[in-house]
XYZ file of C-alpha atoms in Angstrom:
728
model
C 143.230 55.125 105.975
C 146.262 56.268 104.208
C 146.230 57.580 100.615
C 148.482 57.426 97.775
C 150.597 60.724 97.098
C 148.749 61.259 93.976
C 145.470 61.261 95.414
C 146.449 64.025 97.746
C 147.632 66.094 94.885
C 144.619 65.313 92.517
C 141.185 64.122 92.610
C 140.967 61.584 89.916
C 142.128 57.955 90.305
C 144.828 56.646 87.870
C 145.671 53.034 86.755
C 148.210 52.625 89.845
C 145.700 53.793 92.384
C 142.813 51.251 90.759
C 145.450 48.511 90.993
C 146.043 49.450 94.784
C 142.117 49.339 95.287
C 142.457 45.780 93.668
C 145.272 44.906 96.014
C 143.768 46.469 99.099
C 140.313 44.732 98.287
C 141.574 41.443 97.138
C 140.172 39.206 99.695
C 136.385 40.723 99.134
C 137.045 40.136 95.225
C 138.326 36.664 95.768
C 135.412 36.108 98.024
C 132.869 37.213 95.816
C 134.276 35.213 92.844
C 134.500 32.060 94.736
C 131.238 32.226 96.558
C 129.316 33.145 93.446
C 131.136 30.583 91.508
C 130.736 27.652 93.872
C 127.101 28.666 94.604
C 126.278 28.740 90.940
C 127.716 25.057 90.553
C 125.955 23.642 93.555
C 122.546 25.432 92.743
C 122.862 24.181 89.242
C 123.558 20.532 90.877
C 121.001 20.503 93.292
C 118.180 21.925 90.889
C 119.136 19.982 87.704
C 115.885 18.954 85.884
C 115.101 15.334 85.383
C 116.909 13.748 82.426
C 114.891 13.774 79.283
C 115.317 11.876 75.918
C 113.699 12.112 72.774
C 113.080 9.794 69.834
C 111.632 10.278 66.555
C 109.970 8.141 63.833
C 109.405 9.385 60.292
C 106.505 8.548 58.166
C 105.864 9.605 54.413
C 102.292 10.300 53.103
C 101.672 9.785 49.352
C 98.003 10.762 48.553
C 96.262 8.722 46.193
C 93.169 10.132 44.144
C 90.843 8.586 41.774
C 87.327 8.442 40.621
C 86.335 6.118 43.568
C 87.789 8.562 45.973
C 86.105 11.486 44.550
C 82.861 9.473 44.811
C 83.314 8.538 48.417
C 84.096 12.126 49.291
C 80.698 13.088 47.851
C 82.519 15.384 45.334
C 84.257 17.459 48.188
C 87.119 19.689 46.962
C 88.749 19.135 50.448
C 91.667 16.031 50.126
C 91.547 13.605 52.636
C 95.300 13.641 52.582
C 95.725 17.381 53.433
C 98.871 17.444 55.676
C 97.175 19.683 58.407
C 94.451 16.939 58.528
C 97.060 14.289 59.004
C 98.854 15.945 61.631
C 95.609 16.415 63.571
C 94.717 12.751 63.181
C 98.168 11.469 64.413
C 97.604 13.471 67.665
C 93.746 12.615 67.817
C 92.126 10.949 70.870
C 91.135 7.976 68.684
C 94.579 7.325 67.414
C 95.940 7.273 71.116
C 93.324 4.895 72.228
C 94.826 2.271 69.971
C 98.280 3.272 70.771
C 97.796 2.704 74.466
C 95.998 -0.617 73.757
C 99.105 -1.533 71.367
C 101.479 -0.693 74.433
C 99.387 -2.718 77.051
C 98.509 0.218 78.982
C 94.643 -0.670 78.182
C 93.269 -4.005 77.626
C 93.148 -4.671 73.805
C 89.605 -6.073 73.931
C 87.767 -3.010 75.244
C 85.742 -1.054 73.074
C 86.078 2.910 72.587
C 82.985 3.390 74.461
C 84.170 1.141 77.528
C 87.580 2.938 77.405
C 85.826 6.577 77.677
C 83.701 5.196 80.473
C 86.763 4.429 82.719
C 88.322 7.703 84.012
C 91.840 6.168 84.442
C 91.936 4.834 80.993
C 90.788 8.421 79.625
C 93.693 10.059 81.720
C 96.180 7.579 80.226
C 95.151 8.257 76.725
C 95.368 11.811 77.478
C 98.803 11.631 78.845
C 99.818 9.932 75.753
C 98.434 12.576 73.730
C 100.444 15.142 75.550
C 103.776 13.294 75.094
C 103.448 12.968 71.296
C 104.190 15.919 68.893
C 103.912 15.578 65.185
C 105.656 18.186 62.804
C 105.726 18.503 58.976
C 109.355 18.295 57.388
C 109.365 21.504 55.509
C 107.117 21.322 52.482
C 107.627 17.758 51.776
C 105.068 14.782 52.609
C 107.078 13.415 55.513
C 105.749 13.663 59.109
C 108.354 13.632 62.202
C 106.574 11.883 65.287
C 108.617 12.872 68.438
C 108.372 11.813 71.876
C 110.001 13.331 74.958
C 110.341 11.312 78.156
C 112.366 10.562 80.835
C 112.624 7.046 80.054
C 114.619 6.492 76.755
C 112.864 2.965 75.980
C 109.485 4.370 76.309
C 110.270 7.519 74.231
C 111.535 5.022 71.524
C 108.338 2.468 71.908
C 105.714 5.359 72.028
C 107.107 6.942 68.871
C 107.250 3.721 66.855
C 103.957 2.806 68.295
C 102.324 5.983 66.975
C 103.749 5.454 63.664
C 102.647 1.827 63.174
C 99.139 2.476 64.276
C 98.937 5.435 62.083
C 99.739 3.210 59.272
C 97.252 0.561 60.327
C 94.641 3.229 60.987
C 95.110 4.890 57.352
C 94.697 1.504 55.708
C 91.737 0.597 57.879
C 90.263 3.934 57.277
C 90.578 3.621 53.376
C 89.252 0.096 53.197
C 86.255 1.087 55.503
C 85.316 3.804 52.948
C 85.394 1.399 50.157
C 83.333 -1.408 52.022
C 80.856 1.226 53.189
C 80.350 2.834 49.485
C 80.070 -1.002 48.231
C 77.633 -1.990 50.822
C 75.558 1.261 50.067
C 75.410 0.806 46.264
C 74.443 -2.740 46.548
C 71.608 -2.094 48.764
C 70.656 0.836 46.615
C 70.867 -1.398 43.356
C 68.396 -3.892 45.130
C 65.990 -1.100 46.110
C 65.901 0.667 42.719
C 65.947 -2.694 40.747
C 62.729 -3.730 42.719
C 61.194 -0.227 41.966
C 61.909 -0.347 38.403
C 60.642 -3.635 38.119
C 57.360 -2.811 39.785
C 57.079 0.621 37.788
C 57.318 -1.592 34.470
C 54.871 -4.204 35.728
C 52.383 -1.444 36.377
C 52.858 0.092 32.769
C 52.433 -3.512 31.183
C 49.347 -4.216 33.184
C 47.644 -0.745 32.543
C 48.009 -1.098 28.954
C 46.754 -4.680 28.841
C 43.734 -3.723 30.917
C 42.985 -0.195 28.829
C 44.180 -1.825 25.313
C 46.506 1.057 24.958
C 49.326 0.752 22.722
C 51.275 4.099 22.765
C 51.213 7.472 24.336
C 52.977 9.463 21.705
C 49.832 11.517 20.522
C 49.079 12.735 24.250
C 52.792 13.296 24.980
C 52.920 15.626 22.050
C 50.017 17.446 22.887
C 51.147 17.866 26.675
C 54.611 19.375 25.436
C 52.937 21.916 23.086
C 50.748 23.109 26.076
C 53.619 23.338 28.211
C 56.048 25.315 25.920
C 53.261 27.727 25.156
C 52.289 28.419 28.631
C 56.083 28.897 29.382
C 56.311 31.602 26.445
C 53.459 33.415 27.646
C 54.993 33.749 31.155
C 57.932 35.122 29.576
C 56.052 37.615 27.457
C 54.107 39.065 30.468
C 57.581 39.638 32.301
C 58.934 41.085 29.247
C 55.745 43.480 28.855
C 56.124 44.379 32.549
C 59.686 45.574 31.998
C 58.895 47.447 28.817
C 55.935 49.465 30.445
C 57.963 50.275 33.499
C 60.969 51.554 31.451
C 58.550 53.443 29.293
C 57.216 55.174 32.276
C 60.389 56.088 33.556
C 61.550 57.440 30.168
C 58.481 59.618 29.839
C 59.242 61.092 33.225
C 62.719 61.677 32.313
C 61.572 63.729 29.166
C 59.030 65.822 31.049
C 61.781 66.824 33.595
C 64.109 67.819 30.768
C 67.861 68.875 32.047
C 70.992 67.262 31.037
C 70.219 63.714 31.697
C 72.088 61.674 29.109
C 72.228 58.270 31.137
C 71.853 55.262 28.809
C 68.526 53.805 29.112
C 68.682 49.897 30.420
C 65.711 47.493 29.283
C 65.784 43.873 30.274
C 65.516 41.520 27.112
C 65.915 42.538 23.571
C 63.898 45.354 22.298
C 65.594 45.764 18.737
C 68.669 46.828 17.070
C 67.180 50.634 16.603
C 66.819 51.085 20.172
C 70.316 49.758 20.988
C 71.482 52.403 18.417
C 69.685 55.303 20.129
C 71.107 54.131 23.617
C 74.645 54.013 21.994
C 74.241 57.596 20.722
C 73.113 58.840 23.876
C 76.252 57.662 25.791
C 78.499 59.236 23.190
C 77.000 62.531 23.423
C 77.247 62.194 27.330
C 81.014 61.657 26.762
C 81.052 64.911 24.339
C 79.271 67.024 26.907
C 81.713 65.917 29.719
C 84.701 66.817 27.466
C 83.096 70.222 26.544
C 82.157 71.100 30.065
C 85.879 71.289 30.842
C 86.166 74.513 28.601
C 82.592 75.653 28.231
C 79.798 76.571 30.283
C 76.048 75.248 29.713
C 75.256 78.096 27.823
C 77.740 77.529 25.075
C 76.112 76.808 21.514
C 77.798 73.507 21.293
C 76.506 72.200 24.583
C 72.965 73.625 23.792
C 73.041 71.866 20.577
C 73.965 68.539 22.346
C 70.953 69.088 24.738
C 68.602 69.529 21.604
C 69.979 66.369 20.132
C 69.345 64.422 23.415
C 66.097 65.665 23.647
C 65.279 64.246 20.079
C 66.912 60.793 20.792
C 64.815 60.486 24.105
C 61.882 61.098 22.217
C 62.648 58.510 19.784
C 63.403 56.052 22.262
C 59.847 56.751 23.923
C 58.193 55.975 20.540
C 60.319 52.974 20.015
C 59.345 51.581 23.466
C 55.684 52.302 22.952
C 56.000 50.474 19.664
C 57.567 47.568 21.315
C 54.787 47.484 24.056
C 52.389 47.308 21.491
C 54.091 44.476 19.533
C 54.419 42.351 22.793
C 50.819 42.664 23.667
C 49.888 41.496 20.099
C 52.182 38.437 20.677
C 50.587 37.661 23.862
C 47.266 37.447 22.309
C 48.614 34.962 19.512
C 50.084 33.028 22.248
C 47.067 32.857 24.341
C 44.684 31.737 21.277
C 47.299 28.930 20.559
C 47.270 27.785 24.118
C 43.234 27.813 24.036
C 43.677 25.747 20.674
C 46.175 23.149 22.017
C 43.941 22.639 25.256
C 40.963 22.136 23.233
C 43.009 19.507 21.251
C 44.486 18.174 24.653
C 41.130 17.610 26.187
C 40.300 14.944 23.414
C 43.168 12.851 24.533
C 41.660 9.946 26.613
C 42.328 10.008 30.342
C 43.781 6.584 30.179
C 46.680 7.838 27.946
C 47.332 10.310 30.190
C 47.631 7.933 32.996
C 49.986 5.709 30.946
C 52.210 8.742 30.429
C 52.677 9.092 34.021
C 53.585 5.651 34.492
C 56.012 5.671 31.914
C 57.801 8.441 33.449
C 58.381 6.603 36.558
C 60.077 3.884 34.775
C 62.180 6.179 32.973
C 63.360 7.846 36.095
C 64.293 4.351 37.819
C 66.038 3.202 34.744
C 68.416 6.359 34.969
C 69.032 5.884 38.734
C 69.738 2.182 38.267
C 72.224 2.737 35.468
C 74.117 5.536 37.668
C 74.332 2.997 40.559
C 75.845 0.177 38.503
C 78.257 2.701 37.081
C 79.253 3.646 40.657
C 79.320 0.029 41.709
C 82.164 -0.767 38.941
C 84.219 2.142 40.346
C 84.135 0.876 43.919
C 84.889 -2.653 42.817
C 88.070 -1.239 41.024
C 88.969 0.915 44.161
C 88.517 -2.220 46.488
C 90.920 -4.395 44.134
C 93.715 -1.569 44.411
C 94.364 -1.455 48.077
C 96.704 1.638 47.986
C 98.883 2.273 51.241
C 99.353 5.959 51.600
C 101.399 5.814 54.602
C 105.084 4.261 54.626
C 107.653 4.271 57.377
C 110.700 6.331 56.380
C 112.694 6.102 59.533
C 112.183 4.011 62.717
C 112.250 5.195 66.219
C 115.776 4.844 67.691
C 117.053 4.537 71.338
C 118.736 7.657 72.298
C 121.369 7.611 74.934
C 122.192 11.136 75.225
C 119.701 13.550 77.112
C 118.479 16.597 75.354
C 118.655 18.716 78.637
C 122.223 18.064 79.798
C 123.770 19.269 83.077
C 125.700 22.259 82.537
C 127.754 22.570 86.159
C 131.128 23.732 84.353
C 129.665 26.090 82.334
C 127.420 27.511 84.907
C 130.409 27.801 87.455
C 132.607 29.312 85.106
C 129.810 31.870 84.347
C 129.287 32.453 88.172
C 132.966 32.784 88.593
C 133.434 35.539 86.091
C 130.178 37.248 87.506
C 131.661 36.937 90.935
C 134.964 38.685 89.757
C 132.878 41.374 88.298
C 130.618 41.924 91.150
C 133.781 41.851 93.537
C 135.347 44.496 91.496
C 132.214 46.696 91.599
C 131.709 45.949 95.450
C 135.748 46.943 95.818
C 135.318 50.261 93.895
C 131.775 51.006 95.777
C 133.564 50.541 99.060
C 136.591 52.510 98.216
C 134.310 55.476 96.861
C 132.405 55.143 100.034
C 135.404 54.912 102.112
C 136.186 58.904 101.742
C 139.122 58.524 104.200
C 138.504 62.091 105.622
C 137.519 60.709 108.752
C 140.488 62.025 110.553
C 141.383 65.703 111.110
C 144.637 65.429 109.642
C 143.620 63.669 106.353
C 141.092 66.415 106.008
C 143.724 69.200 106.499
C 146.207 67.588 104.469
C 143.841 66.651 101.600
C 142.055 70.301 101.180
C 145.341 72.104 102.783
C 142.669 74.151 105.085
C 142.093 73.639 108.761
C 139.224 71.856 110.280
C 137.819 74.476 112.662
C 135.145 72.524 114.181
C 132.997 69.276 114.140
C 129.438 68.359 115.213
C 128.595 64.925 116.367
C 125.668 62.685 115.039
C 122.456 62.627 117.162
C 120.169 59.606 116.659
C 116.358 60.245 116.972
C 116.201 58.138 120.134
C 118.832 60.272 121.765
C 117.312 63.173 120.432
C 114.096 62.301 122.398
C 116.070 61.515 125.399
C 117.711 64.854 125.414
C 114.493 66.986 124.879
C 112.359 64.713 127.224
C 114.169 66.168 130.457
C 113.741 69.835 129.431
C 110.629 71.641 130.301
C 108.630 73.219 127.760
C 110.333 71.216 124.939
C 108.505 68.767 122.769
C 109.591 65.175 121.622
C 107.674 64.742 118.679
C 106.481 66.611 115.577
C 107.720 69.786 113.740
C 108.144 71.503 117.200
C 110.867 68.855 117.816
C 112.312 69.063 114.442
C 112.777 73.013 115.006
C 114.371 72.350 118.592
C 117.040 69.758 116.760
C 117.818 72.529 114.158
C 118.304 75.159 116.871
C 119.753 72.779 119.645
C 122.166 75.540 120.796
C 119.190 77.659 121.711
C 116.955 74.982 123.223
C 119.455 72.898 124.789
C 122.681 74.975 125.642
C 124.248 72.454 127.866
C 124.228 69.651 125.403
C 127.259 68.168 123.773
C 125.837 69.414 120.312
C 125.714 73.006 121.664
C 129.139 72.790 123.176
C 130.292 71.606 119.466
C 128.695 75.014 118.147
C 130.331 77.032 120.741
C 133.815 75.366 119.880
C 133.272 76.030 116.133
C 132.320 79.610 117.024
C 135.442 80.285 119.041
C 137.992 78.799 116.347
C 136.253 80.677 113.721
C 136.607 83.909 115.607
C 139.953 83.633 116.586
C 141.300 82.213 113.388
C 141.999 85.740 112.025
C 140.537 88.081 114.763
C 138.548 91.059 113.655
C 139.025 90.423 109.904
C 136.121 87.612 109.464
C 133.078 89.536 109.788
C 131.167 88.369 106.818
C 131.079 84.608 106.285
C 129.808 82.527 103.816
C 128.373 78.875 104.817
C 128.207 76.418 102.059
C 128.832 72.747 101.250
C 129.583 70.212 98.432
C 126.041 68.819 97.972
C 122.775 68.775 99.634
C 121.550 67.387 102.874
C 125.218 67.802 104.691
C 123.633 70.215 107.272
C 124.867 73.692 106.189
C 121.934 75.683 106.908
C 121.599 73.974 110.423
C 125.205 74.924 111.086
C 124.859 78.576 110.148
C 121.784 78.993 112.176
C 123.264 77.332 115.117
C 126.534 79.362 114.508
C 124.735 82.664 114.259
C 122.900 81.940 117.734
C 126.173 80.914 119.636
C 127.707 84.241 118.293
C 124.706 86.064 119.355
C 124.747 84.423 122.751
C 128.216 86.049 123.529
C 126.498 89.483 123.100
C 127.467 90.263 119.463
C 125.052 91.645 117.170
C 124.555 88.983 114.124
C 122.785 89.205 110.798
C 121.724 85.652 109.419
C 121.047 86.007 105.596
C 119.204 83.127 103.973
C 120.756 83.476 100.512
C 119.634 79.847 99.536
C 116.974 80.880 96.845
C 116.968 77.180 95.651
C 115.875 75.503 99.080
C 115.420 78.173 101.768
C 115.141 76.743 105.294
C 116.023 79.490 107.876
C 112.344 80.887 107.877
C 111.324 77.463 109.009
C 114.104 76.965 111.617
C 113.170 80.328 113.126
C 109.409 80.205 112.651
C 109.178 83.624 110.701
C 107.697 84.641 107.366
C 109.650 84.040 104.350
C 108.414 87.275 102.847
C 109.597 90.050 102.659
C 113.270 88.905 102.381
C 116.300 89.049 100.277
C 114.474 88.462 97.071
C 112.307 91.403 97.287
C 115.310 93.595 98.313
C 117.433 92.535 95.357
C 114.550 93.306 93.170
C 114.399 96.761 94.548
C 110.955 96.270 95.885
C 111.990 96.939 99.795
C 115.251 98.149 101.724
C 116.894 95.557 103.226
C 116.805 96.811 106.753
C 112.832 96.962 106.383
C 113.054 93.347 105.194
C 114.921 91.963 108.241
C 113.156 89.766 110.653
C 113.964 90.736 114.380
C 113.586 89.294 117.849
C 110.005 90.506 117.983
C 109.102 88.753 114.678
C 110.573 85.408 116.290
C 108.469 85.947 119.267
C 105.237 86.300 117.371
C 106.173 83.632 115.041
C 105.748 79.895 115.197
C 108.534 79.783 117.776
C 106.418 81.524 120.474
C 107.323 83.844 123.282
C 108.010 81.102 125.658
C 110.390 79.359 123.590
C 112.143 82.538 122.139
C 112.997 83.418 125.801
C 114.217 80.162 126.842
C 117.949 81.117 126.448
C 119.291 84.515 126.003
C 120.882 85.825 122.786
C 118.232 85.748 120.191
C 117.538 89.546 120.769
C 120.912 90.003 119.242
C 119.944 88.087 116.160
C 118.634 89.557 113.119
C 117.405 87.366 110.134
C 116.999 88.362 106.580
C 115.045 85.446 105.060
C 114.912 84.370 101.443
C 111.895 85.867 100.536
C 110.337 85.090 97.026
C 112.009 82.374 95.056
C 113.516 83.820 91.691
C 114.181 82.088 88.531
C 117.828 83.230 88.096
C 119.262 83.506 91.653
C 123.109 83.886 90.361
C 122.025 87.283 88.547
C 120.499 88.585 91.639
C 123.200 87.407 94.123
C 125.989 88.979 91.886
C 124.222 92.263 91.287
C 125.889 95.536 92.689
C 123.053 95.898 95.192
C 124.126 92.647 96.887
C 127.502 94.082 97.382
C 126.101 97.218 98.973
C 123.942 95.005 101.158
C 126.892 93.460 102.455
C 128.944 96.402 102.906
C 126.266 98.147 104.747
C 125.271 95.068 107.002
C 129.244 94.952 107.708
C 129.104 98.400 109.192
C 126.048 97.714 111.243
C 126.666 94.324 112.639
C 129.413 92.529 114.292
C 129.055 89.509 112.340
C 127.076 88.626 108.967
C 126.388 84.999 108.207
C 125.042 83.758 104.626
C 123.721 80.439 104.005
C 124.183 79.470 100.601
C 123.155 76.563 98.219
C 125.675 73.696 97.835
C 128.499 74.415 95.213
C 128.345 71.203 93.115
C 124.732 71.818 92.162
C 124.848 75.802 91.697
C 126.944 78.605 91.098
C 125.241 80.809 93.498
C 128.064 80.530 96.174
C 130.884 81.094 93.614
C 129.104 84.348 92.379
C 129.531 86.066 96.045
C 132.358 84.029 97.516
C 134.738 87.053 96.660
C 132.500 89.519 98.347
C 132.864 87.964 101.759
C 135.483 87.640 104.174
C 135.626 84.004 104.102
C 133.837 80.823 103.045
C 132.969 78.011 105.893
C 132.808 74.715 104.115
C 130.361 72.277 105.896
C 131.300 68.640 105.108
C 128.979 65.617 106.274
C 131.176 62.604 106.942
C 130.539 59.928 104.076
C 128.411 62.220 101.988
C 130.743 62.824 98.952
C 134.050 61.529 97.726
C 137.268 63.463 98.122
C 137.261 64.447 94.535
C 134.189 66.557 95.125
C 135.704 68.274 98.272
C 138.657 69.194 96.158
C 136.621 70.728 93.408
C 134.488 72.591 95.752
C 137.716 74.192 97.300
C 139.065 74.963 93.791
C 135.984 76.505 92.591
C 135.988 78.815 95.695
C 139.750 79.770 95.160
C 139.258 80.358 91.459
C 136.726 83.196 91.886
C 138.973 84.642 94.395
C 137.241 83.336 97.552
C 138.950 82.391 100.810
C 138.099 79.047 102.530
C 138.571 79.557 106.341
C 137.966 75.873 107.072
C 136.019 72.927 107.410
C 133.220 72.153 109.448
C 132.602 68.470 109.889
C 129.080 67.369 110.656
C 127.701 63.949 111.486
C 130.777 62.721 113.298
C 130.468 59.477 115.051
C 132.657 58.220 117.570
C 133.445 54.873 115.712
C 134.144 56.670 112.556
C 137.789 57.802 113.702
C 140.025 57.714 116.754
C 140.001 61.530 116.673
C 136.160 61.458 117.728
C 136.280 58.431 119.964
C 136.476 60.538 123.045
C 134.159 63.335 121.978
C 131.479 62.646 124.891
C 129.967 64.573 127.686
C 127.044 63.582 129.574
C 125.127 62.041 126.367
C 126.193 60.090 123.532
C 124.367 61.758 120.862
C 124.501 61.326 117.084
C 122.035 63.284 115.052
C 122.283 63.957 111.252
C 121.177 67.340 110.688
C 121.606 67.123 107.081
C 118.854 64.539 106.684
C 116.246 67.170 107.018
C 117.829 70.189 105.526
């Protein structure tokens, strides 16, 4: 795909290029907008909810309170007309039964018990209950009764029926209470009247039979005895309190100390004792005030202590005196009781019985009078007939559904969403379309040559490739190593041929000058480590001595690729713990490692390859790689080896490669097709050149035959496509 000239000279899209993207991808944008808008409209129309209509009837509740109401509620402080109670009553099962009968859903002649015995009738009542909603209108006495239904007429009829039935129900409830109260009082008047009449007759008959005229003398004697006995019991309780307090006070005096608490005695013990108590409290407050400035040994505090002890002693004496006086008073009361009882014994037994009968008459007279008073109140209430519930607004028939279909709004929202989504898809496709799918575009865009490309190899085709080779695995970690070193394990393959082509182009680009080469990429998983390893192998297969250095201290891979130990390696060398030649892994180490002797000897050339692994991972790789020791290692390796290849971390994520780019002869930039946008490639090349490095060229990885005409004929005996970068 061709790119604007501005895209070739820079790596940021400007407004003109954004417009070009929109024009170029216009059919995608139009398709997204139309399809999503149309889908939204059709979906809304197909899934429209059933039409719902609402109708509301409003009622006003005016509480009515009087004496009769209070009596009928038994003196309860909870108002019958509490709004919360009314809301519950409106939606109650009992009221819904009446509404169902009013609407003809249930026969009107059935009783509540008969309705509840029929499950179908119960379900009908419960359905009505779920359809009705009652809500208070703010803080007013108005309640709005609302019904929502798919039938507008039904919603109106039901709301009006609930309002009407609640009015009737309220009136009936009020009259019912009055009637029940009146009936109850009438029955009680008859019962109590008969009881009073019989009690009076018994008094009359008893007096006539025993020739008694009055019971005043016996009443007086009985009252005197009862009063004296009550006074004696009170004196006993007071004496007990005095004796207990006296005992506690004496123990308090014996303990001594600084106890100024007031002495509490139930009942009256005299003004003098109260005065002593008051002085004791005042001394406690004064001692607290002095304690803030003085210790307990101070003369003023000692003086307070002596005064407190004197007061407590006086209180003991006063309480002892009160005990003696109370005991004498009890003796006097007991003597008076004995005298009254002797006098009481002289009252005839007939007089005592007459007194008991008279008390029964008095009790019934009092109860009968109370009932007559309440009966008059009920009669007044019955005559009032107050209507507490009135209709404020009748239910009206609604022609407008409360859930309208919003197809135009939904379609417009879908159209806008489709436009936005179309723009996003267009930009995503544009960003994914790196357009460096042809060699010419890569070379024109980066202004460096493409010196090689490696085809993709699918997993299935990799299995097919190795299944025909003796000693090779087709699964597990062994197969992963074979894929990473395909130039060693399968030299005749297309992949190995691609590496040999890369070797040839690299060696002859500037013959004899590029002896130390840095291999890096823009980002992770582009296959740089795999290309570095295979490039080292194919150069060694020519007979040249090659040193492969794993300088990727972020994510080292070469020790896994060749099956050797990671430590010791470059990290130990740069820390001065070991000389670099002693840390190099040679052919013998490869044979003794995970690869084994048979696989190491499968193809000649590994004996010419030495490997300097990463070693221990350091917290700050750029400082180590930029040290003078690293320059020394490269200079010495340049003299000892025909070719030195360094595997470095990606440039977009770290600065490791830029630190060392100026110390090598050239940089080989690995680019996996479609992994990064054009701007990233441009930034990577600029970063290398800014530090004095030289980009020798680009190695394209993951090339497919269908990506560009440049690669459509790049096939030999197999059509392979393996993404080396996926497991890097």
